[in-house]
CSV table of C-alpha atoms in Angstrom, one decimal:
chain,number,residue,atom,x,y,z
A,1,MET,CA,15.6,-8.1,-30.8
A,2,ASP,CA,17.0,-9.1,-27.4
A,3,ILE,CA,14.5,-6.8,-25.7
A,4,PHE,CA,11.7,-8.3,-27.7
A,5,VAL,CA,12.8,-11.8,-26.7
A,6,LEU,CA,12.9,-10.9,-23.0
A,7,LEU,CA,9.5,-9.2,-23.0
A,8,ALA,CA,7.8,-11.7,-25.2
A,9,THR,CA,8.9,-14.6,-22.9
A,10,MET,CA,7.7,-12.7,-19.9
A,11,ILE,CA,4.3,-11.9,-21.4
A,12,PHE,CA,3.9,-15.5,-22.7
A,13,CYS,CA,4.6,-16.9,-19.3
A,14,PHE,CA,2.1,-14.6,-17.7
A,15,LEU,CA,-0.6,-15.5,-20.3
A,16,ILE,CA,-0.2,-19.3,-19.7
A,17,GLY,CA,-0.7,-18.7,-16.0
A,18,MET,CA,2.8,-19.4,-14.8
A,19,PRO,CA,3.5,-18.0,-11.3
A,20,ILE,CA,4.9,-14.5,-11.6
A,21,ALA,CA,8.2,-15.2,-9.9
A,22,TYR,CA,8.9,-18.2,-12.2
A,23,ALA,CA,7.8,-16.2,-15.2
A,24,LEU,CA,10.4,-13.5,-14.3
A,25,ALA,CA,13.1,-16.1,-13.8
A,26,THR,CA,12.3,-17.8,-17.1
A,27,ALA,CA,12.4,-14.5,-19.0
A,28,ALA,CA,15.7,-13.7,-17.4
A,29,ILE,CA,17.2,-17.1,-18.4
A,30,VAL,CA,15.8,-16.8,-22.0
A,31,GLY,CA,17.1,-13.2,-22.2
A,32,ALA,CA,20.5,-14.2,-21.0
A,33,ILE,CA,20.7,-17.0,-23.6
A,34,SER,CA,19.7,-14.5,-26.3
A,35,LEU,CA,22.5,-12.2,-25.2
A,36,GLY,CA,25.0,-15.0,-24.8
A,37,ILE,CA,25.4,-14.4,-21.0
A,38,PRO,CA,26.5,-17.3,-18.8
A,39,LEU,CA,23.5,-18.6,-16.8
A,40,GLU,CA,25.7,-18.6,-13.7
A,41,ALA,CA,25.5,-14.7,-13.8
A,42,VAL,CA,21.7,-14.9,-13.7
A,43,MET,CA,21.8,-17.3,-10.8
A,44,LEU,CA,24.2,-15.0,-8.9
A,45,LYS,CA,21.8,-12.1,-9.5
A,46,ILE,CA,19.0,-14.1,-8.1
A,47,SER,CA,21.0,-14.8,-5.0
A,48,ASP,CA,22.2,-11.2,-4.7
A,49,GLY,CA,18.6,-10.0,-4.9
A,50,VAL,CA,17.8,-11.4,-1.4
A,51,SER,CA,21.1,-11.0,0.3
A,52,LYS,CA,20.6,-7.4,1.5
A,53,VAL,CA,20.2,-6.5,5.2
A,54,ALA,CA,17.3,-4.2,4.3
A,55,MET,CA,15.3,-7.4,3.5
A,56,LEU,CA,14.8,-7.9,7.2
A,57,THR,CA,12.3,-5.0,7.2
A,58,ILE,CA,9.8,-7.1,5.3
A,59,PRO,CA,9.3,-10.0,7.7
A,60,PHE,CA,9.3,-7.8,10.7
A,61,PHE,CA,6.6,-5.4,9.5
A,62,VAL,CA,4.5,-8.2,7.9
A,63,LEU,CA,4.5,-10.1,11.2
A,64,ALA,CA,3.8,-7.0,13.3
A,65,GLY,CA,1.0,-5.9,11.0
A,66,ALA,CA,-0.6,-9.4,11.0
A,67,ILE,CA,-0.5,-9.6,14.8
A,68,MET,CA,-2.1,-6.2,15.3
A,69,ALA,CA,-4.7,-6.6,12.5
A,70,GLU,CA,-5.9,-10.0,13.7
A,71,GLY,CA,-5.5,-9.4,17.5
A,72,GLY,CA,-8.4,-7.0,18.1
A,73,MET,CA,-6.7,-3.8,17.1
A,74,ALA,CA,-9.2,-3.0,14.3
A,75,LYS,CA,-12.3,-2.9,16.5
A,76,ARG,CA,-10.5,-0.7,19.1
A,77,LEU,CA,-9.4,1.7,16.5
A,78,VAL,CA,-12.9,1.9,15.1
A,79,ALA,CA,-14.2,2.7,18.6
A,80,PHE,CA,-11.5,5.3,19.1
A,81,ALA,CA,-12.2,6.9,15.8
A,82,ASN,CA,-15.9,7.0,16.7
A,83,VAL,CA,-15.0,8.9,19.8
A,84,LEU,CA,-13.1,11.5,17.8
A,85,VAL,CA,-15.7,11.9,15.2
A,86,GLY,CA,-18.8,11.5,17.4
A,87,TYR,CA,-18.5,14.9,19.1
A,88,THR,CA,-18.6,16.7,15.7
A,89,ARG,CA,-22.2,15.4,15.1
A,90,LEU,CA,-21.5,15.6,11.4
A,91,ARG,CA,-23.9,13.9,9.0
A,92,GLY,CA,-22.2,10.8,7.6
A,93,GLY,CA,-20.1,10.5,10.8
A,94,LEU,CA,-19.8,6.8,10.6
A,95,SER,CA,-18.3,7.0,7.1
A,96,ILE,CA,-15.7,9.4,8.5
A,97,VAL,CA,-15.0,6.9,11.3
A,98,ASN,CA,-14.3,4.3,8.7
A,99,VAL,CA,-11.6,6.5,7.0
A,100,VAL,CA,-10.1,7.7,10.3
A,101,ALA,CA,-9.9,4.1,11.7
A,102,THR,CA,-8.3,2.9,8.4
A,103,THR,CA,-5.7,5.7,8.7
A,104,PHE,CA,-4.7,4.6,12.1
A,105,LEU,CA,-4.6,0.9,11.1
A,106,SER,CA,-2.6,1.8,8.0
A,107,GLY,CA,0.1,3.2,10.2
A,108,ILE,CA,0.3,-0.2,12.0
A,109,SER,CA,-0.3,-2.9,9.4
A,110,GLY,CA,1.4,-1.5,6.2
A,111,SER,CA,-1.0,-3.7,4.2
A,112,ALA,CA,-4.0,-2.5,2.2
A,113,VAL,CA,-5.5,-6.0,2.0
A,114,ALA,CA,-5.2,-6.4,5.8
A,115,ASP,CA,-6.9,-3.0,6.4
A,116,THR,CA,-9.7,-3.9,4.0
A,117,SER,CA,-10.3,-7.2,5.7
A,118,ALA,CA,-9.9,-5.9,9.3
A,119,ILE,CA,-11.8,-2.6,9.1
A,120,GLY,CA,-14.4,-3.9,6.6
A,121,SER,CA,-15.4,-6.8,8.8
A,122,VAL,CA,-16.2,-4.3,11.6
A,123,MET,CA,-17.4,-1.2,9.8
A,124,ILE,CA,-19.4,-2.5,6.8
A,125,PRO,CA,-22.0,-4.4,8.9
A,126,GLN,CA,-22.1,-1.5,11.4
A,127,MET,CA,-22.6,1.1,8.7
A,128,GLU,CA,-25.4,-0.9,7.0
A,129,LYS,CA,-27.1,-1.4,10.4
A,130,THR,CA,-27.3,2.4,10.9
A,131,GLY,CA,-28.7,3.1,7.5
A,132,TYR,CA,-25.8,3.3,5.0
A,133,PRO,CA,-26.0,1.4,1.7
A,134,ARG,CA,-23.8,-1.7,1.9
A,135,VAL,CA,-22.2,-0.9,-1.5
A,136,PHE,CA,-21.2,2.6,-0.3
A,137,ALA,CA,-19.6,1.2,2.9
A,138,THR,CA,-17.7,-1.4,0.8
A,139,ASN,CA,-16.4,1.2,-1.7
A,140,LEU,CA,-15.3,3.5,1.1
A,141,THR,CA,-13.5,0.7,2.9
A,142,ILE,CA,-11.8,-0.5,-0.4
A,143,THR,CA,-10.5,3.0,-1.4
A,144,SER,CA,-9.5,4.2,2.0
A,145,SER,CA,-7.3,1.2,2.5
A,146,VAL,CA,-5.0,2.5,-0.3
A,147,GLN,CA,-3.6,4.7,2.5
A,148,ALA,CA,-1.7,1.7,3.8
A,149,LEU,CA,0.3,1.6,0.6
A,150,LEU,CA,1.6,5.1,1.2
A,151,VAL,CA,2.0,5.8,5.0
A,152,PRO,CA,4.7,4.1,7.0
A,153,PRO,CA,5.3,1.2,7.5
A,154,SER,CA,4.2,0.5,3.9
A,155,HIS,CA,5.6,-2.9,2.7
A,156,ASN,CA,5.6,-1.6,-0.8
A,157,ALA,CA,7.9,1.3,0.1
A,158,VAL,CA,10.4,-1.3,1.2
A,159,LEU,CA,9.9,-3.2,-2.1
A,160,TYR,CA,10.5,0.0,-4.1
A,161,SER,CA,13.7,0.7,-2.1
A,162,LEU,CA,14.9,-2.8,-2.9
A,163,ALA,CA,13.9,-2.4,-6.6
A,164,THR,CA,16.2,0.6,-6.8
A,165,GLY,CA,19.1,-1.5,-5.6
A,166,GLY,CA,18.9,0.0,-2.1
A,167,THR,CA,19.9,3.4,-3.3
A,168,ILE,CA,16.8,5.0,-1.9
A,169,SER,CA,16.4,5.1,1.9
A,170,ILE,CA,13.5,3.2,3.4
A,171,SER,CA,13.2,5.9,6.1
A,172,ALA,CA,12.9,8.6,3.4
A,173,LEU,CA,10.2,6.7,1.6
A,174,PHE,CA,8.3,6.2,4.9
A,175,MET,CA,8.4,9.9,5.6
A,176,ALA,CA,7.5,10.8,2.0
A,177,GLY,CA,4.3,8.8,2.3
A,178,VAL,CA,2.9,10.6,5.3
A,179,PHE,CA,1.3,13.6,3.6
A,180,PRO,CA,0.1,11.8,0.4
A,181,GLY,CA,-1.6,9.2,2.6
A,182,LEU,CA,-3.2,11.8,4.9
A,183,LEU,CA,-4.2,13.8,1.8
A,184,LEU,CA,-6.0,10.7,0.4
A,185,GLY,CA,-7.8,10.2,3.7
A,186,PHE,CA,-8.8,13.8,3.9
A,187,SER,CA,-10.1,13.9,0.3
A,188,LEU,CA,-12.2,10.8,1.0
A,189,ILE,CA,-13.7,12.4,4.1
A,190,ILE,CA,-14.7,15.4,1.9
A,191,LEU,CA,-16.4,13.0,-0.5
A,192,CYS,CA,-18.1,11.3,2.4
A,193,LEU,CA,-19.5,14.6,3.6
A,194,VAL,CA,-20.8,15.6,0.1
A,195,ILE,CA,-22.5,12.2,-0.4
A,196,ALA,CA,-23.9,12.3,3.2
A,197,TYR,CA,-25.6,15.6,2.7
A,198,ARG,CA,-26.8,14.6,-0.7
A,199,ASP,CA,-28.2,11.2,0.4
A,200,ASN,CA,-29.2,12.2,4.0
A,201,HIS,CA,-26.9,9.8,5.8
A,202,PRO,CA,-27.3,9.6,9.6
A,203,GLN,CA,-25.3,11.8,11.9
A,204,GLY,CA,-22.5,10.6,14.2
A,205,ASP,CA,-23.2,9.6,17.8
A,206,VAL,CA,-21.7,11.3,20.8
A,207,VAL,CA,-19.9,8.9,23.1
A,208,GLU,CA,-20.3,9.4,26.9
A,209,ILE,CA,-17.3,10.8,28.7
A,210,LYS,CA,-16.7,7.7,30.8
A,211,ASP,CA,-16.9,5.4,27.7
A,212,ALA,CA,-14.7,7.7,25.7
A,213,VAL,CA,-12.0,7.6,28.3
A,214,ARG,CA,-12.1,3.8,28.5
A,215,ILE,CA,-12.1,3.4,24.7
A,216,THR,CA,-9.2,5.9,24.4
A,217,VAL,CA,-7.1,4.1,27.0
A,218,ASP,CA,-7.9,0.7,25.4
A,219,ALA,CA,-6.9,1.9,21.9
A,220,ALA,CA,-3.7,3.8,23.2
A,221,TRP,CA,-1.8,0.5,23.6
A,222,GLY,CA,-2.1,-0.2,19.9
A,223,LEU,CA,-1.5,3.4,18.9
A,224,ILE,CA,1.8,3.3,20.6
A,225,THR,CA,2.9,1.2,17.7
A,226,LEU,CA,2.6,4.3,15.5
A,227,VAL,CA,4.8,6.2,18.0
A,228,ILE,CA,7.4,3.4,17.9
A,229,ILE,CA,7.6,3.4,14.1
A,230,LEU,CA,7.3,7.1,13.3
A,231,GLY,CA,8.8,8.5,16.5
A,232,GLY,CA,11.7,6.0,16.5
A,233,ILE,CA,12.7,6.8,12.9
A,234,LEU,CA,12.1,10.5,13.2
A,235,GLY,CA,14.0,10.8,16.4
A,236,GLY,CA,16.9,8.8,15.1
A,237,VAL,CA,16.4,6.2,17.9
A,238,PHE,CA,16.6,3.3,15.5
A,239,THR,CA,16.5,2.5,11.8
A,240,ALA,CA,13.5,1.3,9.8
A,241,ILE,CA,14.7,-2.3,10.2
A,242,GLU,CA,15.1,-1.9,14.0
A,243,ALA,CA,11.7,-0.2,14.1
A,244,GLY,CA,10.1,-3.3,12.5
A,245,ALA,CA,11.7,-5.5,15.1
A,246,VAL,CA,10.6,-3.4,18.0
A,247,ALA,CA,7.1,-3.1,16.5
A,248,CYS,CA,7.0,-6.9,16.3
A,249,VAL,CA,7.8,-7.3,20.0
A,250,TRP,CA,5.4,-4.6,21.1
A,251,ALA,CA,2.5,-6.0,18.8
A,252,PHE,CA,3.0,-9.4,20.4
A,253,PHE,CA,3.0,-8.0,23.9
A,254,VAL,CA,-0.1,-5.9,23.4
A,255,THR,CA,-2.1,-8.6,21.6
A,256,MET,CA,-1.3,-11.5,23.8
A,257,PHE,CA,-1.0,-9.9,27.2
A,258,ILE,CA,-3.0,-6.7,27.1
A,259,TYR,CA,-5.9,-7.3,24.7
A,260,ARG,CA,-5.9,-11.1,25.0
A,261,ASP,CA,-8.4,-11.5,22.1
A,262,TYR,CA,-6.1,-13.8,20.2
A,263,ARG,CA,-5.6,-17.4,21.3
A,264,TRP,CA,-2.2,-18.9,21.8
A,265,LYS,CA,-3.1,-21.9,19.8
A,266,ASP,CA,-3.8,-19.7,16.7
A,267,LEU,CA,-0.2,-18.2,16.7
A,268,PRO,CA,1.4,-21.1,14.7
A,269,VAL,CA,-1.2,-20.6,12.0
A,270,LEU,CA,-0.5,-16.8,11.9
A,271,LEU,CA,3.3,-17.4,11.8
A,272,HIS,CA,2.9,-20.0,9.0
A,273,ARG,CA,0.8,-17.5,7.0
A,274,THR,CA,3.3,-14.8,7.5
A,275,LEU,CA,6.2,-17.0,6.5
A,276,ARG,CA,4.3,-18.0,3.3
A,277,THR,CA,3.8,-14.3,2.5
A,278,VAL,CA,7.4,-13.4,3.2
A,279,ALA,CA,8.7,-16.4,1.1
A,280,MET,CA,6.5,-15.4,-1.9
A,281,VAL,CA,7.8,-11.8,-1.7
A,282,MET,CA,11.4,-12.8,-1.3
A,283,THR,CA,11.1,-15.2,-4.3
A,284,LEU,CA,9.6,-12.3,-6.4
A,285,ILE,CA,12.4,-10.0,-5.4
A,286,ALA,CA,15.1,-12.5,-6.2
A,287,CYS,CA,13.7,-13.3,-9.6
A,288,ALA,CA,13.0,-9.7,-10.4
A,289,SER,CA,16.6,-8.9,-9.7
A,290,SER,CA,17.7,-11.2,-12.4
A,291,VAL,CA,15.3,-9.6,-14.9
A,292,GLY,CA,16.5,-6.1,-13.9
A,293,TYR,CA,20.1,-7.3,-14.6
A,294,VAL,CA,19.3,-8.6,-18.1
A,295,MET,CA,17.3,-5.4,-18.8
A,296,ALA,CA,20.3,-3.3,-17.8
A,297,LEU,CA,22.5,-5.3,-20.2
A,298,ASN,CA,20.0,-4.7,-22.9
A,299,GLN,CA,20.2,-1.0,-22.2
A,300,MET,CA,16.4,-0.9,-21.9
A,301,PRO,CA,16.2,2.1,-19.6
A,302,ALA,CA,18.2,4.2,-22.0
A,303,LYS,CA,16.0,3.1,-25.0
A,304,ILE,CA,12.8,3.8,-23.0
A,305,THR,CA,14.1,7.2,-22.2
A,306,ALA,CA,14.9,7.9,-25.9
A,307,PHE,CA,11.3,6.7,-26.8
A,308,PHE,CA,9.7,9.2,-24.4
A,309,LEU,CA,12.0,12.0,-25.6
A,310,SER,CA,10.8,11.3,-29.1
A,311,ILE,CA,7.2,12.0,-27.8
A,312,SER,CA,7.9,15.1,-25.8
A,313,SER,CA,10.7,16.8,-23.9
A,314,ASN,CA,8.3,18.3,-21.4
A,315,LYS,CA,8.6,16.7,-18.0
A,316,TYR,CA,4.9,17.3,-17.1
A,317,VAL,CA,3.7,15.6,-20.3
A,318,ILE,CA,6.0,12.6,-19.6
A,319,LEU,CA,4.7,12.4,-16.0
A,320,PHE,CA,1.2,12.3,-17.3
A,321,LEU,CA,2.0,9.5,-19.8
A,322,ILE,CA,3.9,7.6,-17.1
A,323,ASN,CA,0.8,7.9,-14.8
A,324,ILE,CA,-1.4,6.4,-17.5
A,325,LEU,CA,1.1,3.6,-18.1
A,326,LEU,CA,1.2,2.8,-14.4
A,327,LEU,CA,-2.5,2.9,-14.0
A,328,VAL,CA,-2.9,0.4,-16.8
A,329,LEU,CA,-0.1,-1.8,-15.4
A,330,GLY,CA,-1.7,-1.7,-11.9
A,331,THR,CA,-5.0,-3.1,-13.2
A,332,LEU,CA,-3.2,-6.0,-15.0
A,333,VAL,CA,-0.4,-7.0,-12.6
A,334,ASP,CA,-0.3,-7.3,-8.8
A,335,MET,CA,1.5,-4.5,-7.0
A,336,ALA,CA,4.7,-6.3,-5.8
A,337,PRO,CA,5.7,-7.6,-9.2
A,338,SER,CA,4.7,-4.3,-10.8
A,339,ILE,CA,7.1,-2.4,-8.6
A,340,LEU,CA,9.9,-4.9,-9.1
A,341,ILE,CA,9.5,-4.9,-12.9
A,342,ALA,CA,8.7,-1.3,-13.6
A,343,THR,CA,11.1,0.5,-11.2
A,344,PRO,CA,14.4,-0.5,-13.0
A,345,ILE,CA,12.8,0.5,-16.3
A,346,LEU,CA,11.1,3.8,-15.4
A,347,LEU,CA,13.2,5.2,-12.6
A,348,PRO,CA,16.2,6.1,-14.9
A,349,VAL,CA,13.7,7.8,-17.3
A,350,MET,CA,12.2,9.9,-14.4
A,351,VAL,CA,15.7,10.8,-13.1
A,352,ASN,CA,16.7,11.8,-16.6
A,353,PHE,CA,13.7,14.2,-16.6
A,354,GLY,CA,14.7,15.6,-13.2
A,355,VAL,CA,12.1,13.8,-11.0
A,356,ASP,CA,13.3,12.9,-7.5
A,357,PRO,CA,13.4,9.1,-7.0
A,358,VAL,CA,11.5,9.4,-3.6
A,359,HIS,CA,8.8,11.5,-5.3
A,360,PHE,CA,8.5,8.9,-8.1
A,361,GLY,CA,8.1,6.2,-5.5
A,362,MET,CA,5.0,7.9,-4.2
A,363,ILE,CA,3.7,8.4,-7.8
A,364,MET,CA,4.2,4.7,-8.5
A,365,MET,CA,2.6,3.4,-5.3
A,366,LEU,CA,-0.5,5.6,-5.6
A,367,ASN,CA,-0.9,4.6,-9.3
A,368,LEU,CA,-0.6,0.9,-8.6
A,369,GLY,CA,-2.8,1.3,-5.5
A,370,ILE,CA,-5.6,2.6,-7.6
A,371,GLY,CA,-5.1,-0.4,-9.9
A,372,LEU,CA,-5.7,-2.7,-6.9
A,373,CYS,CA,-9.2,-1.3,-6.6
A,374,HIS,CA,-10.0,-2.2,-10.2
A,375,PRO,CA,-10.5,-5.6,-12.0
A,376,PRO,CA,-9.1,-7.8,-13.3
A,377,VAL,CA,-6.3,-8.1,-10.7
A,378,GLY,CA,-7.6,-5.8,-8.0
A,379,SER,CA,-6.8,-7.7,-4.8
A,380,ILE,CA,-8.2,-4.9,-2.5
A,381,LEU,CA,-11.4,-4.9,-4.6
A,382,PHE,CA,-11.9,-8.7,-4.3
A,383,VAL,CA,-11.2,-8.8,-0.6
A,384,GLY,CA,-13.6,-5.8,0.0
A,385,CYS,CA,-16.4,-7.5,-2.0
A,386,ALA,CA,-15.9,-10.7,-0.1
A,387,VAL,CA,-15.9,-9.0,3.3
A,388,GLY,CA,-18.8,-6.7,2.3
A,389,LYS,CA,-20.8,-9.6,0.7
A,390,VAL,CA,-21.5,-7.7,-2.5
A,391,SER,CA,-20.8,-8.5,-6.1
A,392,ILE,CA,-18.0,-6.8,-8.1
A,393,GLU,CA,-20.7,-5.6,-10.5
A,394,GLN,CA,-22.5,-3.8,-7.7
A,395,VAL,CA,-19.3,-2.1,-6.5
A,396,MET,CA,-18.1,-1.1,-10.0
A,397,ARG,CA,-21.4,0.8,-10.7
A,398,LYS,CA,-21.0,3.0,-7.6
A,399,ILE,CA,-17.2,3.3,-7.2
A,400,TRP,CA,-16.5,6.0,-9.8
A,401,PRO,CA,-16.7,9.1,-7.5
A,402,PHE,CA,-14.1,7.3,-5.3
A,403,TYR,CA,-11.9,6.8,-8.4
A,404,GLY,CA,-12.3,10.5,-9.2
A,405,VAL,CA,-11.0,11.5,-5.8
A,406,MET,CA,-8.1,9.1,-5.9
A,407,PHE,CA,-7.1,10.4,-9.4
A,408,ALA,CA,-7.3,14.0,-8.2
A,409,VAL,CA,-5.0,13.1,-5.3
A,410,LEU,CA,-2.7,11.4,-7.8
A,411,MET,CA,-2.5,14.5,-9.9
A,412,LEU,CA,-1.7,16.6,-6.8
A,413,VAL,CA,1.0,14.2,-5.7
A,414,THR,CA,2.5,14.1,-9.2
A,415,TYR,CA,2.6,17.8,-9.9
A,416,LEU,CA,3.3,19.1,-6.4
A,417,PRO,CA,6.5,17.1,-5.4
A,418,GLU,CA,6.8,19.0,-2.1
A,419,LEU,CA,3.8,17.0,-0.8
A,420,SER,CA,6.1,14.0,-0.8
A,421,LEU,CA,9.5,15.6,-0.3
A,422,TRP,CA,9.0,18.2,2.4
A,423,LEU,CA,9.0,15.9,5.4
A,424,PRO,CA,11.9,13.7,4.4
A,425,ARG,CA,14.0,16.7,3.6
A,426,MET,CA,13.2,18.4,6.9
A,427,VAL,CA,13.6,15.3,9.0
A,428,LEU,CA,16.4,13.4,7.3
A,429,LYS,CA,18.6,16.3,6.2
């Protein structure tokens, strides 16, 4: 009955349109009253939820990503990707440029919405101008942006680490996302080639040597951010938190003193927007911590485990059911609250079935990332449609092959754990 009271309160608050953070806090308070727990304990958990040093990772990477995404990095990455792809003369070359440029920007921004907006504003008009259907270009931009949820410095990997109570290393999650993210990008490139030869898309253009050198040098300043984040962590030079701080300083230097596309007078607006984002995320984390505390007192993880065991004792069957559950959740609730709500419930279930917590993090983020490309909540979908200037109905009629590719990658990531675990085990052993 106590579990029912907690969940019913949460769902009711969601349905009446209460902000998610407040809905979580209200559910925690009502659940605590139902259990007879002093409300002071709930308030302490809310405070404890945002008092971890690892929290510093979030503002650093959010700010670094915002500066690089808005400071001219996207168009330079597109130009650099075009240099790399142009010499292949592949049919559908510009669609491959879209995916490759998104892969580069994903390793800088850590945000799928930022990637969709930045790459989409450059690539969608360019692809349409050279003969690609606008809806195809929009769908490709939307789905390739899911890479940002997996590859470092994914903001959602940090949230997952915090949702586990800090028991899972952020660095391990960053390393775990490299191959799943690249696999998703590679799979989308294969789809692009198939569609290009079926629909006779134009070939890529070869860039002249002198232009190629200039473009590469110009893009290299931004690409060094990837070296700072990955190289610094892999080489043990600094932690994930320190990598975020260094990336911030470097992003500011490159944007304001090298590229100089961003105006100084716009910086306060960017900082204000970043602070709002960080404040919302921190409030969510704080309130979700209190809900997790009440759920633990209700023994919800143990009861959920027993429920799944009553269905099947086969780990692979349970993984498939969890995937379906997370896919549905991802379409109904935004990613950050989904991670913060579902992790304390489902992680003990997965650990009980012998699934590595780092591996489960990749499964969860890919599932919820697919949900962001689907209505009714899909923030990536909505941003992509706005940037591409197409309707959701037009996109949904043509996006199914992209869903199919993402689901195939999800199954590979789910049932081949070494895709996620090989790199962190090798690097962080």
